[in-house]
mmCIF file of C-alpha atoms in Angstrom:
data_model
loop_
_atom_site.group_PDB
_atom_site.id
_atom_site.type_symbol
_atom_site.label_atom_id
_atom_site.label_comp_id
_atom_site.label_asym_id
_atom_site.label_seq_id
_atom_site.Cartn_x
_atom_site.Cartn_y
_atom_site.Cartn_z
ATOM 1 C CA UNK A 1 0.000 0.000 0.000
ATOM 2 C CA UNK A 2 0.918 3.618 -0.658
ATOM 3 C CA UNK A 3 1.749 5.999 2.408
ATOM 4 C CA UNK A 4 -1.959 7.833 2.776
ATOM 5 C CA UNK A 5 -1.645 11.036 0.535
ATOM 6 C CA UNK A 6 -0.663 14.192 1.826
ATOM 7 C CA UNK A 7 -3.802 16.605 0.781
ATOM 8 C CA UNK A 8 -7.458 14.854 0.934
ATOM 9 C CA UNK A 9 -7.065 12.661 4.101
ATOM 10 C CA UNK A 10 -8.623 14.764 7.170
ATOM 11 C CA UNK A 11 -9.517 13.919 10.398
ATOM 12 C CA UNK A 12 -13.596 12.299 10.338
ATOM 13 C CA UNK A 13 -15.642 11.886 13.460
ATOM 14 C CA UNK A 14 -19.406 12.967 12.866
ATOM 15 C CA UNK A 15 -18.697 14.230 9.017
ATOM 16 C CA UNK A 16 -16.733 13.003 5.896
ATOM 17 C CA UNK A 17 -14.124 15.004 5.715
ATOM 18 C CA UNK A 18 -11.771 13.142 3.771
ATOM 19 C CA UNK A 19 -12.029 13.595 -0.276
ATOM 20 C CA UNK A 20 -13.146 10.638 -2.127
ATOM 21 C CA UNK A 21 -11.835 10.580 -5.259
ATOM 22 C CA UNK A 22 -8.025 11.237 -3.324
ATOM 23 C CA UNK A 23 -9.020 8.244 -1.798
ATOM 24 C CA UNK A 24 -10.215 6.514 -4.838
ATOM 25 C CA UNK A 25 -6.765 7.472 -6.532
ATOM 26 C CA UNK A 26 -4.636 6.263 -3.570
ATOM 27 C CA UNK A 27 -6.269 3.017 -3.478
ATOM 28 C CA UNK A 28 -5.676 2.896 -7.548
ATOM 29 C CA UNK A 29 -2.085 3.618 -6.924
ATOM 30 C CA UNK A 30 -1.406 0.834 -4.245
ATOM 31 C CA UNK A 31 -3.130 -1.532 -6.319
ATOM 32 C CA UNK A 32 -1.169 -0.912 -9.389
ATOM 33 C CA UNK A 33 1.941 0.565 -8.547
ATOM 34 C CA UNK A 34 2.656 -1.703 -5.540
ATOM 35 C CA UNK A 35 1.001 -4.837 -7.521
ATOM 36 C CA UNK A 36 -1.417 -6.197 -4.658
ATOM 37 C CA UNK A 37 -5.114 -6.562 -4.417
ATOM 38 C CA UNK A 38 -6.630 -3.636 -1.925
ATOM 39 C CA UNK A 39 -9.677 -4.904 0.090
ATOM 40 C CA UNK A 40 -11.751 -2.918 1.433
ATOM 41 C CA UNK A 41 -11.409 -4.145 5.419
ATOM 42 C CA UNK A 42 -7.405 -3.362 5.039
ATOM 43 C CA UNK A 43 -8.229 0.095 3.848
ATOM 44 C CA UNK A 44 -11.079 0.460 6.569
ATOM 45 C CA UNK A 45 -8.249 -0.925 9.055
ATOM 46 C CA UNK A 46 -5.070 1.808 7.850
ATOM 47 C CA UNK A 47 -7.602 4.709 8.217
ATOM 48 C CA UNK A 48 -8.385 3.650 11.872
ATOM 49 C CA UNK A 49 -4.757 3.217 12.553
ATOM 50 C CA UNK A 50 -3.933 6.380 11.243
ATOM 51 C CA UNK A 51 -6.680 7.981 13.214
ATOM 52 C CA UNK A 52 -8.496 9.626 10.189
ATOM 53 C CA UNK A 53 -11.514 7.635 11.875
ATOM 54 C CA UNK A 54 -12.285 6.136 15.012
ATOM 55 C CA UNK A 55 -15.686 4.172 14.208
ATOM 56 C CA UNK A 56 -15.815 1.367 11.991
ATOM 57 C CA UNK A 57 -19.499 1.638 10.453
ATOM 58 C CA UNK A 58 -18.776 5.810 9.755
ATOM 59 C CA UNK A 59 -15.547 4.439 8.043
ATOM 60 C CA UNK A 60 -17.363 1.963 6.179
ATOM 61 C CA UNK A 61 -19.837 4.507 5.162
ATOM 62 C CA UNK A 62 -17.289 6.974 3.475
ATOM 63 C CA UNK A 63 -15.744 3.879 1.830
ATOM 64 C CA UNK A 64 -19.264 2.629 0.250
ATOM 65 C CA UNK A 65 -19.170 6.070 -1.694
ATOM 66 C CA UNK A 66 -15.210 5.228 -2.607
ATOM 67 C CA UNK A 67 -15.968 1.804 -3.909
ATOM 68 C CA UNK A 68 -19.102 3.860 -6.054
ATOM 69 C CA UNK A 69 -16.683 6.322 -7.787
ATOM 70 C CA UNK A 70 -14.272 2.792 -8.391
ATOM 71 C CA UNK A 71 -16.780 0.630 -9.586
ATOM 72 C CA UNK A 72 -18.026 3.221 -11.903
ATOM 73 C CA UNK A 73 -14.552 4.493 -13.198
ATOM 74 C CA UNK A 74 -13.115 0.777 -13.400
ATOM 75 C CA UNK A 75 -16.171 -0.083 -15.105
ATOM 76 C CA UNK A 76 -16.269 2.834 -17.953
ATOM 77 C CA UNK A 77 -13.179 1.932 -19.631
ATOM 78 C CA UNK A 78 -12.556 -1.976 -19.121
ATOM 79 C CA UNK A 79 -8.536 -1.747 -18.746
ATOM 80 C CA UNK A 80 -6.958 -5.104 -17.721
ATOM 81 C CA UNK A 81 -4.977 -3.842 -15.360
ATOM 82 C CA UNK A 82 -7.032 -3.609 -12.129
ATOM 83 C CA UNK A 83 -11.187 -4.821 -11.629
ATOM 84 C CA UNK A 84 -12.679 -4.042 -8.510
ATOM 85 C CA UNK A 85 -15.576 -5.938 -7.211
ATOM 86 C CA UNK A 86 -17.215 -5.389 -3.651
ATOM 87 C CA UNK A 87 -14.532 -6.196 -1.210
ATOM 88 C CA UNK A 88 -12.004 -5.413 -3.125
ATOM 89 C CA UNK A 89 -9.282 -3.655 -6.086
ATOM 90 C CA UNK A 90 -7.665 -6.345 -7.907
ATOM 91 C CA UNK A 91 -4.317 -6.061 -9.206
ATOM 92 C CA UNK A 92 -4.485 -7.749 -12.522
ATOM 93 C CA UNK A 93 -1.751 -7.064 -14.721
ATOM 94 C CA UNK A 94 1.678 -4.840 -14.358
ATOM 95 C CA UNK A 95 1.203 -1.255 -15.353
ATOM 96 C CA UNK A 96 3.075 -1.268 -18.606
ATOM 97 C CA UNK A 97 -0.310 -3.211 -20.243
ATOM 98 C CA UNK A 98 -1.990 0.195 -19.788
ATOM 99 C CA UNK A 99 -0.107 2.895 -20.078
ATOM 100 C CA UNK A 100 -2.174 5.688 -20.966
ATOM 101 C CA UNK A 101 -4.613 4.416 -17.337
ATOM 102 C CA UNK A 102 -0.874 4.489 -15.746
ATOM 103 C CA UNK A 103 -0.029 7.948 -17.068
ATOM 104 C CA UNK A 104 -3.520 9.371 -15.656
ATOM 105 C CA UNK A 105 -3.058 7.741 -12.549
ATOM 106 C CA UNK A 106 0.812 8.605 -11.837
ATOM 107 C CA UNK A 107 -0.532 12.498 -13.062
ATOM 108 C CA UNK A 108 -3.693 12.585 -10.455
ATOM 109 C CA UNK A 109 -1.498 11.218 -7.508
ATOM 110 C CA UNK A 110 1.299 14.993 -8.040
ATOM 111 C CA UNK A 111 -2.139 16.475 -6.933
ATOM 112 C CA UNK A 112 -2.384 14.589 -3.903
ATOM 113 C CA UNK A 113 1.287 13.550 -3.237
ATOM 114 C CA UNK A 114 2.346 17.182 -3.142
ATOM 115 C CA UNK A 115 5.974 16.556 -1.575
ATOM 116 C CA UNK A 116 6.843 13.382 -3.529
ATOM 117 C CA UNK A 117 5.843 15.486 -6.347
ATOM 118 C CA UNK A 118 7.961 18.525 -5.834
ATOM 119 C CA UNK A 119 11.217 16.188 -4.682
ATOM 120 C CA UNK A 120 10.872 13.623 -7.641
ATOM 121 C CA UNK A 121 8.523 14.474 -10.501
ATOM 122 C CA UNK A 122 10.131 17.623 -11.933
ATOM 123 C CA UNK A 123 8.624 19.798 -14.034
ATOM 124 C CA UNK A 124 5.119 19.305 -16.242
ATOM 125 C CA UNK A 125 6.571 19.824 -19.930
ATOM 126 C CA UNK A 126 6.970 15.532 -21.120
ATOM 127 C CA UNK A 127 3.415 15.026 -18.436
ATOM 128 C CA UNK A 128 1.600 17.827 -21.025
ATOM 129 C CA UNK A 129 2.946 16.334 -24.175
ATOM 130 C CA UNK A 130 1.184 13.492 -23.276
ATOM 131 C CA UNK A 131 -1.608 14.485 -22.283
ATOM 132 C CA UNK A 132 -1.760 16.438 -25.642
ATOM 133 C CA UNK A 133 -1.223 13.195 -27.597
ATOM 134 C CA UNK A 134 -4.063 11.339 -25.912
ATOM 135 C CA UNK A 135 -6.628 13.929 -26.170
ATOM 136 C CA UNK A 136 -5.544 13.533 -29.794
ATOM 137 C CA UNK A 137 -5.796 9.690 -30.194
ATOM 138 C CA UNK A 138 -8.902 9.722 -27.769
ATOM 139 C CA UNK A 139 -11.056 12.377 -29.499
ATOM 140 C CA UNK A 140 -10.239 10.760 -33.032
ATOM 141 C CA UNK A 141 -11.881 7.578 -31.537
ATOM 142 C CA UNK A 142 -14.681 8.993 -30.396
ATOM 143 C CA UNK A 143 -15.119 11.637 -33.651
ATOM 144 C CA UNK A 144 -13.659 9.267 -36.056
ATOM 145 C CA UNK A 145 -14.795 11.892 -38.769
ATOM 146 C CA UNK A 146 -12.970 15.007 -37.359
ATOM 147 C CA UNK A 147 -9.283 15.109 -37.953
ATOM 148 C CA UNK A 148 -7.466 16.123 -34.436
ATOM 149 C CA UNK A 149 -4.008 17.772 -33.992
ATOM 150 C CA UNK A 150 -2.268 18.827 -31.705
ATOM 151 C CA UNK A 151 -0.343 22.605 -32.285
ATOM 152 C CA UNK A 152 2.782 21.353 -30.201
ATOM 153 C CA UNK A 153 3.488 23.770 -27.938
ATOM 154 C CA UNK A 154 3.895 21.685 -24.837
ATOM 155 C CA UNK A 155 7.814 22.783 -25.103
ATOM 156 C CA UNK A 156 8.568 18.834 -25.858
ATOM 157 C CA UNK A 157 9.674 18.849 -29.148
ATOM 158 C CA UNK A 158 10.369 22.111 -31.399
ATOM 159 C CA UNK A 159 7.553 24.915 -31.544
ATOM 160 C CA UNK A 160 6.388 26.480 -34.790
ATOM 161 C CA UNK A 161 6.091 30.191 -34.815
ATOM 162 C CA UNK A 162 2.684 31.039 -33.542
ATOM 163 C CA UNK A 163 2.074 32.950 -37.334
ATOM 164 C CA UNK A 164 2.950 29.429 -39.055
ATOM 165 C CA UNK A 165 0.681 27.461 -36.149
ATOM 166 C CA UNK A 166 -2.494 29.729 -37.516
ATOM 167 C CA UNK A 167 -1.523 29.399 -40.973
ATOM 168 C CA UNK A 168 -1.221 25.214 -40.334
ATOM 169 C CA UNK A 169 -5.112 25.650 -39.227
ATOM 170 C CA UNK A 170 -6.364 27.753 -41.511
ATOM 171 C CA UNK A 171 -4.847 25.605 -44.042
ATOM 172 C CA UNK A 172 -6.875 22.509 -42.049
ATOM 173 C CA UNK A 173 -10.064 23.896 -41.745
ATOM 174 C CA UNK A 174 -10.524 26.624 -44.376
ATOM 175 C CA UNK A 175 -10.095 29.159 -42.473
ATOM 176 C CA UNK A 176 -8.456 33.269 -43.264
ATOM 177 C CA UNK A 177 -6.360 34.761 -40.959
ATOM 178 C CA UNK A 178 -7.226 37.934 -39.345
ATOM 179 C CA UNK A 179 -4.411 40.379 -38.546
ATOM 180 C CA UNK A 180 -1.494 38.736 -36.450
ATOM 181 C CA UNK A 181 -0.022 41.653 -35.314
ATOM 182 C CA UNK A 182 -2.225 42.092 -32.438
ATOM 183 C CA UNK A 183 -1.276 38.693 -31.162
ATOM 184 C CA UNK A 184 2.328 37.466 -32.459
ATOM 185 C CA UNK A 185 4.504 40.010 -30.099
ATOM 186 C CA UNK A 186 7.332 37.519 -30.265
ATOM 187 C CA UNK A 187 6.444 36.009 -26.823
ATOM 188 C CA UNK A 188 3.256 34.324 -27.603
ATOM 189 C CA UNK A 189 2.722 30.489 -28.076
ATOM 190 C CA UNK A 190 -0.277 28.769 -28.595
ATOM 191 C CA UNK A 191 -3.157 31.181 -27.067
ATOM 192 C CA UNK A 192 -4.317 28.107 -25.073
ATOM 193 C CA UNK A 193 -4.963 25.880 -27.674
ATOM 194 C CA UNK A 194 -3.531 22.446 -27.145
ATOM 195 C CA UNK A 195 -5.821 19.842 -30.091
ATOM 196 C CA UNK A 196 -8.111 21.062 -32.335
ATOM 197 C CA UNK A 197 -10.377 18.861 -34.851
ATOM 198 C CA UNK A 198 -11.856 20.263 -38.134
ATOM 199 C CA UNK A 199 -13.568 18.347 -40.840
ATOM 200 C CA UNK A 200 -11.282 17.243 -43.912
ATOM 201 C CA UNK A 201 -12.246 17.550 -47.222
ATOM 202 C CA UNK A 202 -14.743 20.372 -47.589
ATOM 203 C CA UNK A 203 -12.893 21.619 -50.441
ATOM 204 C CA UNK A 204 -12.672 25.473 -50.282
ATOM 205 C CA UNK A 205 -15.999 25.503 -47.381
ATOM 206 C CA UNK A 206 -14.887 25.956 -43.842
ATOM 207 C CA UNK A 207 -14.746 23.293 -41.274
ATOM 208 C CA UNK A 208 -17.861 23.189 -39.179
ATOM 209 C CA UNK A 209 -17.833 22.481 -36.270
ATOM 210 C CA UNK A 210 -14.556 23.517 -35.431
ATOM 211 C CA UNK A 211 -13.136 22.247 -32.100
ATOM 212 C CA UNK A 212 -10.071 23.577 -30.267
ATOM 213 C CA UNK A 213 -9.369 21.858 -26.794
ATOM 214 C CA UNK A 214 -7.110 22.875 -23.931
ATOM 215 C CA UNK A 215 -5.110 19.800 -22.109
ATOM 216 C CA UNK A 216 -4.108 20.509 -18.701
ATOM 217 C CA UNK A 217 -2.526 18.489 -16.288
ATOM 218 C CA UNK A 218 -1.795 19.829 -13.447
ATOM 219 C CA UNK A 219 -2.957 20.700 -10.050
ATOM 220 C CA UNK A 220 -4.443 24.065 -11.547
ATOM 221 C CA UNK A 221 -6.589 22.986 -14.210
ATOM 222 C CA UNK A 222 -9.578 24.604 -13.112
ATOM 223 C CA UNK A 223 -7.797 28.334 -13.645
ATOM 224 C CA UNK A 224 -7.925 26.958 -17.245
ATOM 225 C CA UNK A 225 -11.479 26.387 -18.425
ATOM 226 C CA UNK A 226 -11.975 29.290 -19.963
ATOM 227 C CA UNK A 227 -8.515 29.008 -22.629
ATOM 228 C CA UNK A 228 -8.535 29.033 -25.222
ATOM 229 C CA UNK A 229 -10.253 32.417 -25.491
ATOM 230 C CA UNK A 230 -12.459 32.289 -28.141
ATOM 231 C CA UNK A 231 -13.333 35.982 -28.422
ATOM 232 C CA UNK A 232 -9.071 36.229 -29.303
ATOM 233 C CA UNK A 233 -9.083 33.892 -31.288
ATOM 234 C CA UNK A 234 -12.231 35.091 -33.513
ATOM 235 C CA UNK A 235 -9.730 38.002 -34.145
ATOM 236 C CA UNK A 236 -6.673 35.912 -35.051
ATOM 237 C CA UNK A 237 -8.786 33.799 -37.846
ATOM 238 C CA UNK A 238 -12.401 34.048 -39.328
ATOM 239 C CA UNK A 239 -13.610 30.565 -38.262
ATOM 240 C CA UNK A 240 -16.951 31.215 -39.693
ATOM 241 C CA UNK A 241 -18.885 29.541 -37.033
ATOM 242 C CA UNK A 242 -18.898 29.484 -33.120
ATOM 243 C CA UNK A 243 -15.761 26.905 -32.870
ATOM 244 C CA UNK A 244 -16.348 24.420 -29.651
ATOM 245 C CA UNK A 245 -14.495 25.252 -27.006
ATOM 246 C CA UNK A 246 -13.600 21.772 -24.630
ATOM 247 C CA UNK A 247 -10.533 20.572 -22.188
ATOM 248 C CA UNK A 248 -9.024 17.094 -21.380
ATOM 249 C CA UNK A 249 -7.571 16.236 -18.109
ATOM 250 C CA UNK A 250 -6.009 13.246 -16.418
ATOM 251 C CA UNK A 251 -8.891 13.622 -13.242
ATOM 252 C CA UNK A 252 -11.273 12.106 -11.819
ATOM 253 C CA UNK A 253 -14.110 14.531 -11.331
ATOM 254 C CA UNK A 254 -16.960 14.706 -9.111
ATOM 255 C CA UNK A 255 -20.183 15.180 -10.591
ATOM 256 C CA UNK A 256 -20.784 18.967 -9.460
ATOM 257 C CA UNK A 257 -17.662 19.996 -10.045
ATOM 258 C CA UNK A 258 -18.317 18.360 -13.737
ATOM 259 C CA UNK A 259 -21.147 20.222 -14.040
ATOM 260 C CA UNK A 260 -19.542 23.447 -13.260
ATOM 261 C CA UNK A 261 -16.995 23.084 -15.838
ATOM 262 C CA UNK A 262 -19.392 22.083 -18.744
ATOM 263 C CA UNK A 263 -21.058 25.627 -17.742
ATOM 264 C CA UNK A 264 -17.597 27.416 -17.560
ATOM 265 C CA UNK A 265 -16.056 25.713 -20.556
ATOM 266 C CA UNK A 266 -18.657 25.965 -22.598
ATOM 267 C CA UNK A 267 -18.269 22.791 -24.224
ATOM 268 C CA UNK A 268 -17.117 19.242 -23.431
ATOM 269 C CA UNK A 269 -14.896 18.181 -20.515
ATOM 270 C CA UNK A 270 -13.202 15.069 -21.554
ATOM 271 C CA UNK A 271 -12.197 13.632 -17.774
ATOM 272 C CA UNK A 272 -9.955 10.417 -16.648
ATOM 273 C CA UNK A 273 -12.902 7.695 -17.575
ATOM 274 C CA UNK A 274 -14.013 9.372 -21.119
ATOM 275 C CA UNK A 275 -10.382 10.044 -22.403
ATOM 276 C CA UNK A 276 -9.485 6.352 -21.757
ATOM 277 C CA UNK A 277 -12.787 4.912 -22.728
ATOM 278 C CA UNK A 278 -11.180 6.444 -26.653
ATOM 279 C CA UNK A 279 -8.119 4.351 -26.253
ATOM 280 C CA UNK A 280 -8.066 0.230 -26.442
ATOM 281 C CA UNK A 281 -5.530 -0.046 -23.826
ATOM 282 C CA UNK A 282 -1.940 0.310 -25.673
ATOM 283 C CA UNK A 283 -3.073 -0.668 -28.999
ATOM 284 C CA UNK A 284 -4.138 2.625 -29.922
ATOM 285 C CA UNK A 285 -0.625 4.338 -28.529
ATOM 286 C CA UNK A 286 1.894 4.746 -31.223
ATOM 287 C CA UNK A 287 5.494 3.324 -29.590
ATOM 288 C CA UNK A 288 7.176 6.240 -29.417
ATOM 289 C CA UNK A 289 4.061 7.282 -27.076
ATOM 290 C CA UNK A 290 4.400 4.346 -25.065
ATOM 291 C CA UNK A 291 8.067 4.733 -24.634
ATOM 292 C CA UNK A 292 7.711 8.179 -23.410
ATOM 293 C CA UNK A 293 5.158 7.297 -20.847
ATOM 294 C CA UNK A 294 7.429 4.032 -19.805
ATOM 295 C CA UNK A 295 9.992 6.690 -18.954
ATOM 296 C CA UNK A 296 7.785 9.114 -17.750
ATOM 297 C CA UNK A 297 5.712 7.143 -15.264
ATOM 298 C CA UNK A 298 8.382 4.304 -14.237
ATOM 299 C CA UNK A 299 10.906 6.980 -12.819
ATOM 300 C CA UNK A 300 8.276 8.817 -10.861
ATOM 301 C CA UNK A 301 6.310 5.805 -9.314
ATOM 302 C CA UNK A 302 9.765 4.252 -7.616
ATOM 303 C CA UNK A 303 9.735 6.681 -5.596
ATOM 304 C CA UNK A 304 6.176 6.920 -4.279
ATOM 305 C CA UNK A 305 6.356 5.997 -0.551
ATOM 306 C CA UNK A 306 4.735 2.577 1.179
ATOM 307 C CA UNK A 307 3.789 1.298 4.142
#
């Protein structure tokens, strides 16, 4: 088992105060980082120990609506790593057979492991790129006749020139470009567009719809939902028609909070269970994905902390 996180685990005598889906993603990680099934009674046990709770039925309670959020998540995208059933997470397979679930995973836990995040994960350029290329792969799946790319400006690999980045899309999707100079001072990169998707072969007609996505993986994701700004970018290009605004994330979310950000984004927010539920485990991940993730998640989960 993992060492309990350090944010979402709070002292619970007569309310829940601990968060569930920290919980949820702590139990994921001991599962399938440290390979071993996770029943329910041992977690219900380590939380008593630890004094987070003191009775065993208000435990048990909180840990029903853990096992909900587990069943349901486990259950939307059929990986073969883990299944849960009602006493327990079963470990199933090593990691490596699901690499884009590890990736989400090892990306949730920097939210909730804040010190083994700052001492061993380093910084959040390789964990964007990514993200980036499985919105990509994901969306394609699910829109399989919108074409989906990503602008590259996760600071990975070499960035085009934010004037040759609009020019790339309006050559996509049909579009004209408006006048740059407002927007290309030099500094600028990618106005907060990660993926976009337009419809190929219109001839000389504009894409519609026109999607442009934001892919953010880190702690502050919610400071994001309203990039990329689609009033700027109306005056960088004439899209023609209200483009559709959505983001991606590596999360589980909780149903308000889900809500919230469908109203803030304005469009659709691809979470943990719906970006997976586009991939078929690795066969959908190119191998120079997979080998980036390998490194990626293997160097950071060796030194998560156990019991």
């Amino acid at each position: 088992m993992l060492v309990l996180p350090d944010k979402g685990i709070a002292s619970s005598v007569k309310v829940h105060n601990c968060d569930v889906l920290a919980v949820a993603d702590w139990l994921l990680g001991s599962s399938l980082f440290c390979e071993e099934d996770v029943s329910r009674s041992d977690v219900s046990d380590i939380l008593i120990e630890n004094q987070v709770y003191s009775n065993q039925d208000f435990c048990q309670e909180f840990l029903t609506s853990v096992w909900g959020v587990l069943e349901s998540f486990v259950g939307a995208i059929d990986s073969p790593v883990v299944t849960v059933d009602s006493r327990a997470i079963r470990f199933e397979a090593n990691w490596k057979e699901d690499r884009a679930f590890a990736y989400c995973l090892a990306a949730s836990l920097r939210v909730f492991y804040e010190g083994w995040s700052k001492n061993h994960c380093g910084d959040y350029l390789a964990q964007g790129f990514i993200l980036e290329e499985l919105t990509k792969l994901s969306l394609a799946k699910h829109h399989p006749n919108i074409r989906f790319k990503s602008t590259g400006w996760s600071g990975v690999t070499t960035n085009q020139k934010f004037a040759d980045l609009v020019g790339q899309i309006c050559q996509d999707a049909n579009f004209a470009e408006q006048n740059l100079d407002l927007w290309d001072t030099g500094n600028v990169k990618d106005l907060g567009l990660d993926v976009y998707g337009y419809f190929p072969g219109q001839g000389r007609r504009p894409s519609a719809p026109f999607m442009m996505f934001q892919c953010a993986s880190g702690a502050n994701w919610k400071g994001k939902r309203t990039t990329p700004d689609l009033q700027v970018w109306k005056h960088v290009m004439n899209i023609y028609s209200v483009p559709i605004r959505g983001m991606a994330v590596p999360f589980l979310i909780d149903e308000m909070e889900f809500s919230r950000s469908l109203v803030l984004i304005g469009g659709p927010l691809v979470d943990r269970p719906l970006l997976l539920s586009g991939l078929s485990g690795n066969a959908d991940l190119p191998q120079d994905l997979q080998d980036m993730i390998d490194g990626w998640v293997d160097v950071k989960v060796s030194k998560l902390e156990t019991l």
